[in-house]
Amino acid sequence: MWRDTTTLALRRTRAASHDDRVVSLAADEAHIWCVDLRHGAAALAACLSADERARVDQLTDPVDRRRFTIARGALRRILAAYLATTADALRFTYGAHGKPALAPGDELHFNLSHADDVACVAVSRAGALGVDVEPVRALESRDALAARFFSPRDRATLAALPAAERDRGFWRCWTFKEAYVKALGAGVTHPLDAFDLAFSEAAPRVIAERVGPVSPWSLHAFEPAVGYVGALAVRASAIRVCNQSWFVP
């Protein structure tokens, strides 16, 4: 895998038109869009489907309502830009474990993750993918969580890090594992300790898989915002990653 930090730009457009908002995506590329969940709810609410609006109505916390509206609305606007359609025209299907996808026959793979006021949308035509984002924070239960969810090899790698780097190392490993499992579409049926990772930011990779064979995977580390770590997993042997692009609704 090799990386390209090319900045993408999705231009501000009219909600009802798609003629001036088409984004190209090569067969060997993955794009990561980082979304600020603090702004844009009013502009994006109109993109939501009836079932998404119903989910918003079920949320009692106004912060949760805002974050959900922006994340789902931005997801629709981003995907529509690749498909040359309108955001409200998109229809999603859901896998057995809840992973969303576009209508059968469309080769555009995508995934969404959000934490606090940051969301990330990953898009590729190369293969199934997953993305995860987390704020880096200290946890009193860090070692207990690692013992529960990480493989022995993962825990040894984490323990070998300097003490000052272990919180970031924990979240780096966590996001890679979540991204990989999301790409598989297996949900909690694929335990996080069932595979070993090299989770360095320079050369991440899946080392061993005890549930099934290790397919060709590309893993990519990125920072969606200050104080956050993100991870992308794509079922492909080589991917160009264009990242750190803030979506403007």
mmCIF file of C-alpha atoms in Angstrom:
data_model
loop_
_atom_site.group_PDB
_atom_site.id
_atom_site.type_symbol
_atom_site.label_atom_id
_atom_site.label_comp_id
_atom_site.label_asym_id
_atom_site.label_seq_id
_atom_site.Cartn_x
_atom_site.Cartn_y
_atom_site.Cartn_z
ATOM 1 C CA MET A 1 0.000 0.000 0.000
ATOM 2 C CA TRP A 2 1.131 3.539 -0.668
ATOM 3 C CA ARG A 3 -0.401 6.812 0.385
ATOM 4 C CA ASP A 4 -1.356 10.072 -1.258
ATOM 5 C CA THR A 5 -2.585 12.926 0.922
ATOM 6 C CA THR A 6 -4.129 14.773 -2.011
ATOM 7 C CA THR A 7 -6.834 17.141 -0.839
ATOM 8 C CA LEU A 8 -10.234 16.546 -2.400
ATOM 9 C CA ALA A 9 -12.726 19.337 -2.867
ATOM 10 C CA LEU A 10 -16.495 18.947 -2.996
ATOM 11 C CA ARG A 11 -17.889 22.251 -4.168
ATOM 12 C CA ARG A 12 -20.823 24.014 -2.563
ATOM 13 C CA THR A 13 -23.860 23.310 -4.735
ATOM 14 C CA ARG A 14 -27.592 23.763 -4.926
ATOM 15 C CA ALA A 15 -29.495 21.075 -3.055
ATOM 16 C CA ALA A 16 -31.661 20.179 -6.066
ATOM 17 C CA SER A 17 -28.898 19.968 -8.688
ATOM 18 C CA HIS A 18 -26.045 17.547 -9.276
ATOM 19 C CA ASP A 19 -24.573 18.903 -12.520
ATOM 20 C CA ASP A 20 -21.699 20.744 -10.801
ATOM 21 C CA ARG A 21 -20.818 18.314 -8.041
ATOM 22 C CA VAL A 22 -19.338 15.183 -9.552
ATOM 23 C CA VAL A 23 -16.239 13.639 -7.964
ATOM 24 C CA SER A 24 -14.176 11.061 -9.842
ATOM 25 C CA LEU A 25 -12.810 7.950 -8.166
ATOM 26 C CA ALA A 26 -10.202 5.716 -9.792
ATOM 27 C CA ALA A 27 -10.425 1.940 -9.425
ATOM 28 C CA ASP A 28 -7.336 1.845 -7.181
ATOM 29 C CA GLU A 29 -8.297 4.754 -4.920
ATOM 30 C CA ALA A 30 -9.965 5.180 -1.557
ATOM 31 C CA HIS A 31 -11.189 8.609 -0.475
ATOM 32 C CA ILE A 32 -11.669 9.661 3.138
ATOM 33 C CA TRP A 33 -13.935 12.611 3.881
ATOM 34 C CA CYS A 34 -13.705 14.150 7.348
ATOM 35 C CA VAL A 35 -16.886 15.894 8.473
ATOM 36 C CA ASP A 36 -17.292 18.530 11.176
ATOM 37 C CA LEU A 37 -20.483 17.612 13.036
ATOM 38 C CA ARG A 38 -20.866 21.035 14.632
ATOM 39 C CA HIS A 39 -22.180 22.879 11.579
ATOM 40 C CA GLY A 40 -24.594 22.350 8.732
ATOM 41 C CA ALA A 41 -27.582 20.511 10.218
ATOM 42 C CA ALA A 42 -30.155 22.857 8.702
ATOM 43 C CA ALA A 43 -28.660 22.556 5.211
ATOM 44 C CA LEU A 44 -28.421 18.766 5.353
ATOM 45 C CA ALA A 45 -31.743 17.877 7.017
ATOM 46 C CA ALA A 46 -33.558 17.989 3.681
ATOM 47 C CA CYS A 47 -31.319 15.194 2.338
ATOM 48 C CA LEU A 48 -32.570 12.637 4.839
ATOM 49 C CA SER A 49 -35.002 9.864 3.989
ATOM 50 C CA ALA A 50 -38.255 9.350 5.885
ATOM 51 C CA ASP A 51 -36.754 6.575 8.022
ATOM 52 C CA GLU A 52 -33.700 8.732 8.837
ATOM 53 C CA ARG A 53 -35.933 11.628 9.861
ATOM 54 C CA ALA A 54 -37.867 9.219 12.058
ATOM 55 C CA ARG A 55 -34.594 8.203 13.740
ATOM 56 C CA VAL A 56 -33.793 11.861 14.366
ATOM 57 C CA ASP A 57 -37.208 12.340 15.954
ATOM 58 C CA GLN A 58 -36.508 9.447 18.322
ATOM 59 C CA LEU A 59 -33.357 11.118 19.680
ATOM 60 C CA THR A 60 -34.035 13.213 22.779
ATOM 61 C CA ASP A 61 -30.605 14.885 23.058
ATOM 62 C CA PRO A 62 -30.325 17.864 20.662
ATOM 63 C CA VAL A 63 -26.580 17.226 20.270
ATOM 64 C CA ASP A 64 -27.261 13.659 19.145
ATOM 65 C CA ARG A 65 -29.936 14.922 16.752
ATOM 66 C CA ARG A 66 -27.516 17.423 15.235
ATOM 67 C CA ARG A 67 -24.685 14.923 14.891
ATOM 68 C CA PHE A 68 -26.884 12.271 13.305
ATOM 69 C CA THR A 69 -28.430 14.751 10.870
ATOM 70 C CA ILE A 70 -25.065 16.085 9.708
ATOM 71 C CA ALA A 71 -23.396 12.673 9.500
ATOM 72 C CA ARG A 72 -26.159 11.066 7.452
ATOM 73 C CA GLY A 73 -26.795 14.150 5.357
ATOM 74 C CA ALA A 74 -23.083 14.530 4.584
ATOM 75 C CA LEU A 75 -22.867 10.826 3.724
ATOM 76 C CA ARG A 76 -25.686 11.267 1.217
ATOM 77 C CA ARG A 77 -24.157 14.409 -0.306
ATOM 78 C CA ILE A 78 -20.746 12.756 -0.632
ATOM 79 C CA LEU A 79 -22.068 9.567 -2.241
ATOM 80 C CA ALA A 80 -24.311 11.559 -4.577
ATOM 81 C CA ALA A 81 -21.240 13.443 -5.811
ATOM 82 C CA TYR A 82 -19.674 10.177 -6.999
ATOM 83 C CA LEU A 83 -22.882 8.875 -8.531
ATOM 84 C CA ALA A 84 -23.961 12.120 -10.249
ATOM 85 C CA THR A 85 -27.368 12.091 -8.594
ATOM 86 C CA THR A 86 -29.166 13.939 -5.826
ATOM 87 C CA ALA A 87 -28.596 13.108 -2.171
ATOM 88 C CA ASP A 88 -32.261 12.450 -1.454
ATOM 89 C CA ALA A 89 -32.459 9.937 -4.325
ATOM 90 C CA LEU A 90 -30.099 7.444 -2.701
ATOM 91 C CA ARG A 91 -31.530 4.235 -1.274
ATOM 92 C CA PHE A 92 -29.641 2.077 1.181
ATOM 93 C CA THR A 93 -29.815 -1.627 1.917
ATOM 94 C CA TYR A 94 -28.497 -3.210 5.113
ATOM 95 C CA GLY A 95 -26.535 -6.413 5.619
ATOM 96 C CA ALA A 96 -27.278 -9.108 8.164
ATOM 97 C CA HIS A 97 -25.267 -7.217 10.783
ATOM 98 C CA GLY A 98 -26.534 -3.758 9.893
ATOM 99 C CA LYS A 99 -23.800 -2.550 7.520
ATOM 100 C CA PRO A 100 -25.332 -0.150 4.973
ATOM 101 C CA ALA A 101 -24.749 -0.475 1.236
ATOM 102 C CA LEU A 102 -26.110 1.016 -1.954
ATOM 103 C CA ALA A 103 -28.482 -0.846 -4.228
ATOM 104 C CA PRO A 104 -27.185 -4.200 -5.532
ATOM 105 C CA GLY A 105 -25.103 -3.840 -8.679
ATOM 106 C CA ASP A 106 -23.454 -0.569 -7.669
ATOM 107 C CA GLU A 107 -19.711 -1.035 -7.181
ATOM 108 C CA LEU A 108 -19.260 1.976 -4.891
ATOM 109 C CA HIS A 109 -18.271 0.784 -1.417
ATOM 110 C CA PHE A 110 -18.585 3.134 1.548
ATOM 111 C CA ASN A 111 -18.518 3.264 5.312
ATOM 112 C CA LEU A 112 -19.233 5.882 7.980
ATOM 113 C CA SER A 113 -17.842 6.347 11.473
ATOM 114 C CA HIS A 114 -18.295 9.161 13.953
ATOM 115 C CA ALA A 115 -17.111 10.056 17.449
ATOM 116 C CA ASP A 116 -18.086 13.217 19.288
ATOM 117 C CA ASP A 117 -18.109 16.046 16.702
ATOM 118 C CA VAL A 118 -16.009 14.284 14.046
ATOM 119 C CA ALA A 119 -17.250 11.900 11.376
ATOM 120 C CA CYS A 120 -15.397 10.134 8.565
ATOM 121 C CA VAL A 121 -16.822 8.753 5.341
ATOM 122 C CA ALA A 122 -14.659 6.349 3.316
ATOM 123 C CA VAL A 123 -15.430 5.561 -0.327
ATOM 124 C CA SER A 124 -13.789 3.154 -2.787
ATOM 125 C CA ARG A 125 -14.500 0.964 -5.802
ATOM 126 C CA ALA A 126 -11.594 -1.378 -5.033
ATOM 127 C CA GLY A 127 -13.346 -3.579 -2.478
ATOM 128 C CA ALA A 128 -15.255 -3.767 0.785
ATOM 129 C CA LEU A 129 -14.030 -1.263 3.327
ATOM 130 C CA GLY A 130 -14.441 -0.084 6.879
ATOM 131 C CA VAL A 131 -13.451 3.125 8.654
ATOM 132 C CA ASP A 132 -13.269 4.008 12.322
ATOM 133 C CA VAL A 133 -12.444 7.178 14.264
ATOM 134 C CA GLU A 134 -11.866 7.713 17.984
ATOM 135 C CA PRO A 135 -10.652 10.532 20.219
ATOM 136 C CA VAL A 136 -7.364 9.699 21.941
ATOM 137 C CA ARG A 137 -8.043 9.671 25.665
ATOM 138 C CA ALA A 138 -6.706 7.996 28.779
ATOM 139 C CA LEU A 139 -8.691 5.074 30.191
ATOM 140 C CA GLU A 140 -8.254 3.578 33.629
ATOM 141 C CA SER A 141 -9.563 0.327 32.146
ATOM 142 C CA ARG A 142 -7.214 0.408 29.138
ATOM 143 C CA ASP A 143 -5.261 -2.709 30.081
ATOM 144 C CA ALA A 144 -8.415 -4.597 31.049
ATOM 145 C CA LEU A 145 -10.031 -3.697 27.718
ATOM 146 C CA ALA A 146 -6.908 -4.776 25.863
ATOM 147 C CA ALA A 147 -6.929 -8.100 27.729
ATOM 148 C CA ARG A 148 -10.567 -8.602 26.784
ATOM 149 C CA PHE A 149 -10.530 -7.514 23.135
ATOM 150 C CA PHE A 150 -6.949 -7.706 21.825
ATOM 151 C CA SER A 151 -5.018 -10.800 20.849
ATOM 152 C CA PRO A 152 -1.926 -11.833 22.885
ATOM 153 C CA ARG A 153 0.308 -10.512 20.096
ATOM 154 C CA ASP A 154 -1.553 -7.183 20.026
ATOM 155 C CA ARG A 155 -1.185 -6.853 23.793
ATOM 156 C CA ALA A 156 2.530 -7.583 23.587
ATOM 157 C CA THR A 157 2.950 -4.899 20.931
ATOM 158 C CA LEU A 158 1.035 -2.425 23.083
ATOM 159 C CA ALA A 159 3.035 -3.275 26.211
ATOM 160 C CA ALA A 160 6.303 -2.748 24.315
ATOM 161 C CA LEU A 161 5.425 0.889 23.571
ATOM 162 C CA PRO A 162 6.835 3.635 25.811
ATOM 163 C CA ALA A 163 4.377 4.404 28.598
ATOM 164 C CA ALA A 164 3.636 7.855 27.177
ATOM 165 C CA GLU A 165 2.549 6.311 23.847
ATOM 166 C CA ARG A 166 0.272 3.536 25.104
ATOM 167 C CA ASP A 167 -2.983 5.496 25.148
ATOM 168 C CA ARG A 168 -2.508 6.492 21.527
ATOM 169 C CA GLY A 169 -1.310 2.961 20.715
ATOM 170 C CA PHE A 170 -4.431 1.479 22.288
ATOM 171 C CA TRP A 171 -6.753 3.666 20.209
ATOM 172 C CA ARG A 172 -4.700 3.117 17.093
ATOM 173 C CA CYS A 173 -5.056 -0.652 17.515
ATOM 174 C CA TRP A 174 -8.747 -0.291 18.414
ATOM 175 C CA THR A 175 -9.586 1.755 15.321
ATOM 176 C CA PHE A 176 -7.756 -0.658 13.027
ATOM 177 C CA LYS A 177 -9.619 -3.600 14.504
ATOM 178 C CA GLU A 178 -12.980 -1.853 14.234
ATOM 179 C CA ALA A 179 -12.288 -0.766 10.644
ATOM 180 C CA TYR A 180 -11.286 -4.306 9.661
ATOM 181 C CA VAL A 181 -14.344 -5.912 11.263
ATOM 182 C CA LYS A 182 -16.622 -3.280 9.690
ATOM 183 C CA ALA A 183 -15.084 -4.026 6.290
ATOM 184 C CA LEU A 184 -15.872 -7.705 6.793
ATOM 185 C CA GLY A 185 -19.473 -6.783 7.599
ATOM 186 C CA ALA A 186 -19.457 -9.377 10.354
ATOM 187 C CA GLY A 187 -20.280 -7.182 13.324
ATOM 188 C CA VAL A 188 -19.714 -8.727 16.744
ATOM 189 C CA THR A 189 -19.632 -12.229 15.200
ATOM 190 C CA HIS A 190 -15.974 -11.621 14.335
ATOM 191 C CA PRO A 191 -14.155 -11.151 17.671
ATOM 192 C CA LEU A 192 -11.515 -8.432 17.859
ATOM 193 C CA ASP A 193 -9.030 -10.888 19.369
ATOM 194 C CA ALA A 194 -9.410 -13.341 16.466
ATOM 195 C CA PHE A 195 -6.684 -11.632 14.418
ATOM 196 C CA ASP A 196 -3.279 -10.058 14.980
ATOM 197 C CA LEU A 197 -2.289 -6.614 13.755
ATOM 198 C CA ALA A 198 0.823 -4.639 13.105
ATOM 199 C CA PHE A 199 -0.732 -1.329 14.089
ATOM 200 C CA SER A 200 2.173 1.044 13.584
ATOM 201 C CA GLU A 201 1.133 4.171 11.707
ATOM 202 C CA ALA A 202 3.923 3.666 9.158
ATOM 203 C CA ALA A 203 3.195 0.097 8.048
ATOM 204 C CA PRO A 204 -0.084 -1.311 9.445
ATOM 205 C CA ARG A 205 -1.203 -4.742 8.303
ATOM 206 C CA VAL A 206 -3.197 -7.820 9.284
ATOM 207 C CA ILE A 207 -0.613 -10.415 10.345
ATOM 208 C CA ALA A 208 -2.715 -13.455 11.206
ATOM 209 C CA GLU A 209 -6.389 -14.399 11.135
ATOM 210 C CA ARG A 210 -7.646 -17.298 13.238
ATOM 211 C CA VAL A 211 -11.257 -17.313 11.971
ATOM 212 C CA GLY A 212 -10.446 -17.539 8.260
ATOM 213 C CA PRO A 213 -7.732 -16.865 5.681
ATOM 214 C CA VAL A 214 -6.058 -13.469 5.481
ATOM 215 C CA SER A 215 -7.184 -11.872 2.222
ATOM 216 C CA PRO A 216 -5.221 -9.026 0.636
ATOM 217 C CA TRP A 217 -5.921 -5.964 2.790
ATOM 218 C CA SER A 218 -4.756 -2.375 2.734
ATOM 219 C CA LEU A 219 -4.712 -0.582 6.086
ATOM 220 C CA HIS A 220 -4.216 3.156 6.410
ATOM 221 C CA ALA A 221 -3.782 5.378 9.474
ATOM 222 C CA PHE A 222 -4.920 8.994 9.435
ATOM 223 C CA GLU A 223 -5.748 11.875 11.783
ATOM 224 C CA PRO A 224 -9.211 13.313 11.095
ATOM 225 C CA ALA A 225 -8.757 16.130 13.619
ATOM 226 C CA VAL A 226 -6.422 17.180 16.402
ATOM 227 C CA GLY A 227 -6.638 14.651 19.221
ATOM 228 C CA TYR A 228 -8.272 11.936 17.102
ATOM 229 C CA VAL A 229 -7.019 8.856 15.300
ATOM 230 C CA GLY A 230 -8.662 7.175 12.343
ATOM 231 C CA ALA A 231 -8.164 3.891 10.518
ATOM 232 C CA LEU A 232 -9.218 2.597 7.115
ATOM 233 C CA ALA A 233 -9.307 -1.040 5.994
ATOM 234 C CA VAL A 234 -9.919 -1.948 2.347
ATOM 235 C CA ARG A 235 -10.080 -5.461 0.902
ATOM 236 C CA ALA A 236 -7.502 -4.764 -1.805
ATOM 237 C CA SER A 237 -3.779 -5.358 -2.158
ATOM 238 C CA ALA A 238 -2.809 -1.798 -3.143
ATOM 239 C CA ILE A 239 -4.714 1.434 -2.662
ATOM 240 C CA ARG A 240 -4.013 5.126 -3.143
ATOM 241 C CA VAL A 241 -5.586 6.966 -0.234
ATOM 242 C CA CYS A 242 -6.692 10.583 -0.591
ATOM 243 C CA ASN A 243 -7.562 11.885 2.848
ATOM 244 C CA GLN A 244 -7.879 14.776 5.273
ATOM 245 C CA SER A 245 -10.616 16.427 3.232
ATOM 246 C CA TRP A 246 -13.220 18.405 5.107
ATOM 247 C CA PHE A 247 -16.680 18.216 3.574
ATOM 248 C CA VAL A 248 -18.471 21.555 3.250
ATOM 249 C CA PRO A 249 -22.277 21.148 3.184
#
